[in-house]
Coordinates of C-alpha atoms and ligand atoms in Angstrom, one line a residue:
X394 CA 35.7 -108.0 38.3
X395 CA 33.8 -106.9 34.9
X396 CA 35.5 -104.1 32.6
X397 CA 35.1 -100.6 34.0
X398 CA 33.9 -98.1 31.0
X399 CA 33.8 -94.5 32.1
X400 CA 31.1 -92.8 29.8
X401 CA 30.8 -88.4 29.7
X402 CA 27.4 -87.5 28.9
X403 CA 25.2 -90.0 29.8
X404 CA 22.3 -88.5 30.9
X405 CA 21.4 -87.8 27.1
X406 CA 21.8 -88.9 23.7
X407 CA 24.5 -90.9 22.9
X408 CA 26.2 -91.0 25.8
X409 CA 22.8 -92.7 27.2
X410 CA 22.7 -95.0 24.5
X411 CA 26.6 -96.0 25.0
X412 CA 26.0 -96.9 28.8
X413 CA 22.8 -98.5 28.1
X414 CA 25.1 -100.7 25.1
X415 CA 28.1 -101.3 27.3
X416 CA 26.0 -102.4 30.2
X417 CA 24.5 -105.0 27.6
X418 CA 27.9 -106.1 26.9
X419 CA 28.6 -107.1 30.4
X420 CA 31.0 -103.3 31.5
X421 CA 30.7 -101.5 35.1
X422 CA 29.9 -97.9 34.3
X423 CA 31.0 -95.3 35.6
X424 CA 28.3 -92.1 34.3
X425 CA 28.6 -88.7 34.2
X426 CA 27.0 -85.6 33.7
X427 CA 25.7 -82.1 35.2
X428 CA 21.8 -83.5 35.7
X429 CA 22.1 -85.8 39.1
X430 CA 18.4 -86.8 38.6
X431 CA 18.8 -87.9 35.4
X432 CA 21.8 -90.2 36.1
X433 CA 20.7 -91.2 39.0
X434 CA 17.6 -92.9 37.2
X435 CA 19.8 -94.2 34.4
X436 CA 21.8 -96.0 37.2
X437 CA 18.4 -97.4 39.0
X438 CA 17.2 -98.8 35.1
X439 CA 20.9 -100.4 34.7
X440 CA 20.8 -102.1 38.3
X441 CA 17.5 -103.1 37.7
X442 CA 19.6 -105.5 35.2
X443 CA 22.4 -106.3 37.1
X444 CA 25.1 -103.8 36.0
X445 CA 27.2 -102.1 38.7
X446 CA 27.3 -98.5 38.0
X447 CA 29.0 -95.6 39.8
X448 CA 27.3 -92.2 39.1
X449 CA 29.8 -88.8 38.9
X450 CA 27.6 -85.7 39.0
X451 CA 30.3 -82.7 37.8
X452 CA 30.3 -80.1 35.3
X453 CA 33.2 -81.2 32.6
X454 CA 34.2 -77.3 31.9
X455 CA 35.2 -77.4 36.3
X456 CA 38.6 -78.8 36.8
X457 CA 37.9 -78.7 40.6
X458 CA 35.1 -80.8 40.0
X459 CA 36.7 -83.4 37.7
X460 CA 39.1 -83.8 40.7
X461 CA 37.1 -84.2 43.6
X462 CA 34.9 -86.3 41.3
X463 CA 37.6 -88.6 40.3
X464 CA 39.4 -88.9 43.7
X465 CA 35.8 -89.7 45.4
X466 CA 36.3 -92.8 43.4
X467 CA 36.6 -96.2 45.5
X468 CA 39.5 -98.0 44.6
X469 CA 37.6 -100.7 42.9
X470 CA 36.4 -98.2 40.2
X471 CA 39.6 -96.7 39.5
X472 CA 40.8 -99.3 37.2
X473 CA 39.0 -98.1 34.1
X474 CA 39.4 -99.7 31.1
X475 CA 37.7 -97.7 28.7
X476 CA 36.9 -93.9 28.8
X477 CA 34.3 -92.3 26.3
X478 CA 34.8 -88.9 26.0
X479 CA 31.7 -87.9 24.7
X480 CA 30.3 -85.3 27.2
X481 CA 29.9 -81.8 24.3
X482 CA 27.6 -79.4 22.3
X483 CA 27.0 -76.9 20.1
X484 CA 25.9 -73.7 20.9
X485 CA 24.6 -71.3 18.4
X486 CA 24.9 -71.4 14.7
X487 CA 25.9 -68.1 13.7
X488 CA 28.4 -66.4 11.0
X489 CA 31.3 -65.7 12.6
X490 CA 30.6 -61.9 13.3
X491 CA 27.8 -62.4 15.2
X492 CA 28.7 -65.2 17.2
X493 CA 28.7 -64.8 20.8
X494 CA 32.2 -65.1 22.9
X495 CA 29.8 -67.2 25.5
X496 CA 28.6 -69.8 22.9
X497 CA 32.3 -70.1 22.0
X498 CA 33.6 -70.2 25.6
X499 CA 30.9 -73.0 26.5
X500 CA 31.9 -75.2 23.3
X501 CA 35.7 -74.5 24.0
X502 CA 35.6 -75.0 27.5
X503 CA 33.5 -78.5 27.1
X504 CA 34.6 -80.0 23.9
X505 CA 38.3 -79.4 23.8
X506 CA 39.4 -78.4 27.5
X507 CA 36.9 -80.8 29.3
X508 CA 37.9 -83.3 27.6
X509 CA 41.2 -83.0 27.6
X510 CA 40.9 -82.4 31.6
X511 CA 39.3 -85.6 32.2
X512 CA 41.9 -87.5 29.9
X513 CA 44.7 -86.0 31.6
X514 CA 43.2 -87.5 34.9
X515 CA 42.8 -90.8 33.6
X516 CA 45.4 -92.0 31.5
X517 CA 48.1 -92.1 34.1
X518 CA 46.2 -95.1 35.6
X519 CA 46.0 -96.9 31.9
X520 CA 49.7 -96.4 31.7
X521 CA 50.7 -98.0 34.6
X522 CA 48.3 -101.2 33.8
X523 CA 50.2 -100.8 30.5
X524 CA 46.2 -101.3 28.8
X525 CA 42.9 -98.9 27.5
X526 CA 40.9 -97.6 25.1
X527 CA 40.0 -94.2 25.1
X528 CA 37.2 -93.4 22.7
X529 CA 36.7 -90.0 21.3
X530 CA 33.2 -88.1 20.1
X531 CA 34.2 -86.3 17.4
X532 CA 31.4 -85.1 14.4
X533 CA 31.8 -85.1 10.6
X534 CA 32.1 -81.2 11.9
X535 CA 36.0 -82.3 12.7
X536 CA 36.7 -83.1 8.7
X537 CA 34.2 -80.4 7.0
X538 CA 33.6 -76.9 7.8
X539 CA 30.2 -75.3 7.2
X540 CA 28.6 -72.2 7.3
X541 CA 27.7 -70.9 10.9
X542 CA 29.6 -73.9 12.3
X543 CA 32.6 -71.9 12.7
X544 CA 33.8 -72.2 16.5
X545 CA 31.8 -76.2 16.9
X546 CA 33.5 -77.2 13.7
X547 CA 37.3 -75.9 15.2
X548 CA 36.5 -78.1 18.7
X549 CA 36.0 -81.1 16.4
X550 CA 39.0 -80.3 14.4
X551 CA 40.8 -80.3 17.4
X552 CA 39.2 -83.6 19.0
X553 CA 40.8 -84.8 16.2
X554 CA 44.0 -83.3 16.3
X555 CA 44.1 -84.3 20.2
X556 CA 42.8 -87.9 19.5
X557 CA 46.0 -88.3 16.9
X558 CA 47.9 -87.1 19.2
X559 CA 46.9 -89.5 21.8
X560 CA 47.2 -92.3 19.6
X561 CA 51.1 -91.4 19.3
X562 CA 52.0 -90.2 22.2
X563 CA 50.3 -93.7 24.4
X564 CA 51.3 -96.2 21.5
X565 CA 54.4 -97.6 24.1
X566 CA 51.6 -97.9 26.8
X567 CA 49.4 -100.4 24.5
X568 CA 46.3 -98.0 25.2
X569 CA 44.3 -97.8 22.3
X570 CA 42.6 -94.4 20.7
X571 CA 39.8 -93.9 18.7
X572 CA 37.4 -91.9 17.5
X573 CA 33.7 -92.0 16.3
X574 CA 32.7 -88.9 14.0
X575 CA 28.6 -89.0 13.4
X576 CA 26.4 -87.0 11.1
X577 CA 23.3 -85.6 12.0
X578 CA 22.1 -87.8 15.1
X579 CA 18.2 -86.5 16.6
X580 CA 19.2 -86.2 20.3
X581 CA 18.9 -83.3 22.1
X582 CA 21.8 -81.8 20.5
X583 CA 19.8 -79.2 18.0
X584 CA 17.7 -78.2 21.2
X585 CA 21.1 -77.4 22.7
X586 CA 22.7 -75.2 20.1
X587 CA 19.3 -73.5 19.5
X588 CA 19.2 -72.5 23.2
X589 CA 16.1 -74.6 23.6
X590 CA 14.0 -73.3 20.4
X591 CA 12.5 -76.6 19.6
X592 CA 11.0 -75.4 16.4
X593 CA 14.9 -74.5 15.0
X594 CA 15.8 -78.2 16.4
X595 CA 13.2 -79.7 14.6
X596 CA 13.7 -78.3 11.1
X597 CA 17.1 -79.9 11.2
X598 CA 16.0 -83.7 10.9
X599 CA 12.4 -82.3 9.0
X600 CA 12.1 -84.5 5.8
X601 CA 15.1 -87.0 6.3
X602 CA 15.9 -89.7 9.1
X603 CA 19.0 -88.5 11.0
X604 CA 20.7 -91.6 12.4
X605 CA 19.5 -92.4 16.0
X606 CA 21.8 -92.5 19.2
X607 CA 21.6 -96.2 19.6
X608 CA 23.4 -96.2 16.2
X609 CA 26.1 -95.0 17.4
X610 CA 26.6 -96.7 20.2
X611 CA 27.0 -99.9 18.2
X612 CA 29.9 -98.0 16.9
X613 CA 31.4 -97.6 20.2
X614 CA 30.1 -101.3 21.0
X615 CA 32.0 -102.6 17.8
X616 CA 35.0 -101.0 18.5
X617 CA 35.2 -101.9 22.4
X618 CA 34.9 -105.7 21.2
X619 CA 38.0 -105.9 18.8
X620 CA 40.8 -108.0 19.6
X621 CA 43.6 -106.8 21.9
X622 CA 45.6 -106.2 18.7
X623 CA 43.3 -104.2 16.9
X624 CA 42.4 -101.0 16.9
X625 CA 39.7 -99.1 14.9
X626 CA 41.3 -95.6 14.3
X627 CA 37.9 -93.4 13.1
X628 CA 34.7 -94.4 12.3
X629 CA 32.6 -91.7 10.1
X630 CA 28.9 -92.2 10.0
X631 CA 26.5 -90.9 8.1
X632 CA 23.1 -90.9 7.8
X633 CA 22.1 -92.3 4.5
X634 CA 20.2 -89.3 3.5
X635 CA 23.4 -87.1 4.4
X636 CA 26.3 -87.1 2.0
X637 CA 28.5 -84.2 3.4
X638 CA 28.3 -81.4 6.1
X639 CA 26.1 -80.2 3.9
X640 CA 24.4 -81.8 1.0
X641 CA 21.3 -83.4 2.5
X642 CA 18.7 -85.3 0.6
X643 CA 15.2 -84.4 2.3
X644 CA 11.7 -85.5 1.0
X645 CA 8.9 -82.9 0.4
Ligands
NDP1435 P1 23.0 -84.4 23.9 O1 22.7 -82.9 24.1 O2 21.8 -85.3 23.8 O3 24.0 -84.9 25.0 C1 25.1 -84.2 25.4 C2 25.7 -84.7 26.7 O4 26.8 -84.0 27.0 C3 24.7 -84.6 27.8 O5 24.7 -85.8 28.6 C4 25.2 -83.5 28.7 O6 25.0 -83.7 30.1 C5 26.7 -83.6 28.4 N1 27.4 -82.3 28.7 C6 27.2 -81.2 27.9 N2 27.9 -80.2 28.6 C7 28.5 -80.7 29.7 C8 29.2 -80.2 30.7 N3 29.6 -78.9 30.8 N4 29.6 -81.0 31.7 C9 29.3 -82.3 31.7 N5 28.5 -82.8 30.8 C10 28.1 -82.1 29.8 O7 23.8 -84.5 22.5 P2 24.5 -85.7 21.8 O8 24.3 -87.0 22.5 O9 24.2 -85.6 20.4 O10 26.0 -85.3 21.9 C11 27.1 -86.1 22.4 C12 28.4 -85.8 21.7 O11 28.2 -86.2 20.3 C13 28.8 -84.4 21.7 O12 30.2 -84.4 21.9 C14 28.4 -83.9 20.3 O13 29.3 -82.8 19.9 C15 28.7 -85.1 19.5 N6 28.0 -85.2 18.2 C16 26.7 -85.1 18.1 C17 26.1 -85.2 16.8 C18 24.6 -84.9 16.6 O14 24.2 -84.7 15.5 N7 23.8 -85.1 17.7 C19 26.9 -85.5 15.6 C20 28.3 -85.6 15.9 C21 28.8 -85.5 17.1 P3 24.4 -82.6 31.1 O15 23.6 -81.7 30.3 O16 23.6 -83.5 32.1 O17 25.6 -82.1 31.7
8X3_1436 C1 27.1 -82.6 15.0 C2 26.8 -82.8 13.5 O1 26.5 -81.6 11.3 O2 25.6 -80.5 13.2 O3 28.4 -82.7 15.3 O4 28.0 -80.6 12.9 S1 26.7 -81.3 12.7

């Protein structure tokens, strides 16, 4: 049987981009996400070329649904080798005072208890076949703090914090744990955290090219394809025209 690679948050952005790359480099999948349509015709596209995919349709913040989602799995998908905790957002971009306590429960909820939720459901299953590779999306937003990016930039400071931790705490199981911390990356991301104001959205990448989610899969590819003795702690990338949180270089 091929690799299993469980991937959060594939019916967008990078998540999309990582299935489409780890289906390309011969993984099952298994693909999650809130929108059933669109994962169910990500899975149709991969079958269409041969890759064996099991679609999970739950909401990441429900620990009710992570459980019934995981325990529907057959027993031939449980095995999973790598998990990509990448399902996340922002919402808003406000100074502190204004923020709203339901942006910050949303980004909490998702980015730092979601995640750790999943994880906690399937590391047991590494540790007992003593091998994996959990993969964590964490942001330049986990090393920098900007203005208005208050509450996002803590859940990435603690995706951080909780991939270190991993790391330690599952080094005498051989499972491996990384992280991948992007820069601006145009997915629907900015449409997200401006509650769907396309105009805000757009501004963000206006006179620069923002790294692509395809680029970041590569990442994830690279990093998948090391040697069993190798692991790639963090990757941080930028996009060329971005040198920090938040010194940009934009054309006229
Ligand atoms: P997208 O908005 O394009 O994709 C986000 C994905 O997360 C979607 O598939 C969405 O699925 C899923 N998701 C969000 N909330 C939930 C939830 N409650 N339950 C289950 N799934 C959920 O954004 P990106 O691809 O850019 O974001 C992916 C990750 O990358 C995030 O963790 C983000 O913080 C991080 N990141 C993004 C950067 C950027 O500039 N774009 C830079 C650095 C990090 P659905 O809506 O179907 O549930
Ligand atoms: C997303 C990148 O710069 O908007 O994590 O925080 S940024």
């Amino acid at each position: 049987m091929n690799k299993i690679a469980m991937v959060t948050g594939a019916t967008s952005g990078i998540g999309k981009a990582t299935a489409l790359k780890l289906a390309q480099n011969g993984f099952n999948l298994i693909i999650t996400g809130r929108r059933n349509d669109r994962l169910e015709e990500l899975k149709s596209e991969l079958e269409s070329k041969n890759t064996s995919i099991f679609s999970l349709c739950f909401d990441i913040r429900n620990t009710l649904e992570i459980d019934k989602a995981v325990a529907s799995l057959p027993t031939e998908w449980k095995s999973i080798d790598v998990l990509v905790n990448n399902a996340g957002l922002a919402a808003g971009a406000d100074p502190i005072h204004d923020g709203l306590w339901s942006d910050w429960e949303q980004m909490i909820d998702t980015n730092i208890k979601g995640l750790l939720y999943l994880s906690k459901q399937i590391i047991p299953g590494m540790m007992e076949r003593k091998k994996g590779h959990i993969i964590n999306v964490s942001s330049i937003a986990g090393k920098e703090t900007y203005a208005n990016g208050n509450v996002y930039c803590a859940t990435k400071h603690a995706v951080e914090a909780i991939t270190k931790g991993m790391r330690i705490d599952l080094l005498p199981y051989n499972i491996k744990v990384s992280s991948v911390s992007p820069g601006m990356v145009e997915t629907e991301f900015s449409i997200v955290r401006y509650h769907g104001d396309t105009d805000k959205a757009d501004n963000v990448y206006k006179g620069l090219t923002p790294l692509y989610a395809d680029d970041i899969a590569d990442a994830i590819e690279y990093m998948v394809t090391r040697p069993p003795h190798v692991n790639i702690n963090d990757m941080l990338i930028m996009p060329t025209a971005q040198a920090s949180a938040v010194y940009n270089h934009r054309e006229e």
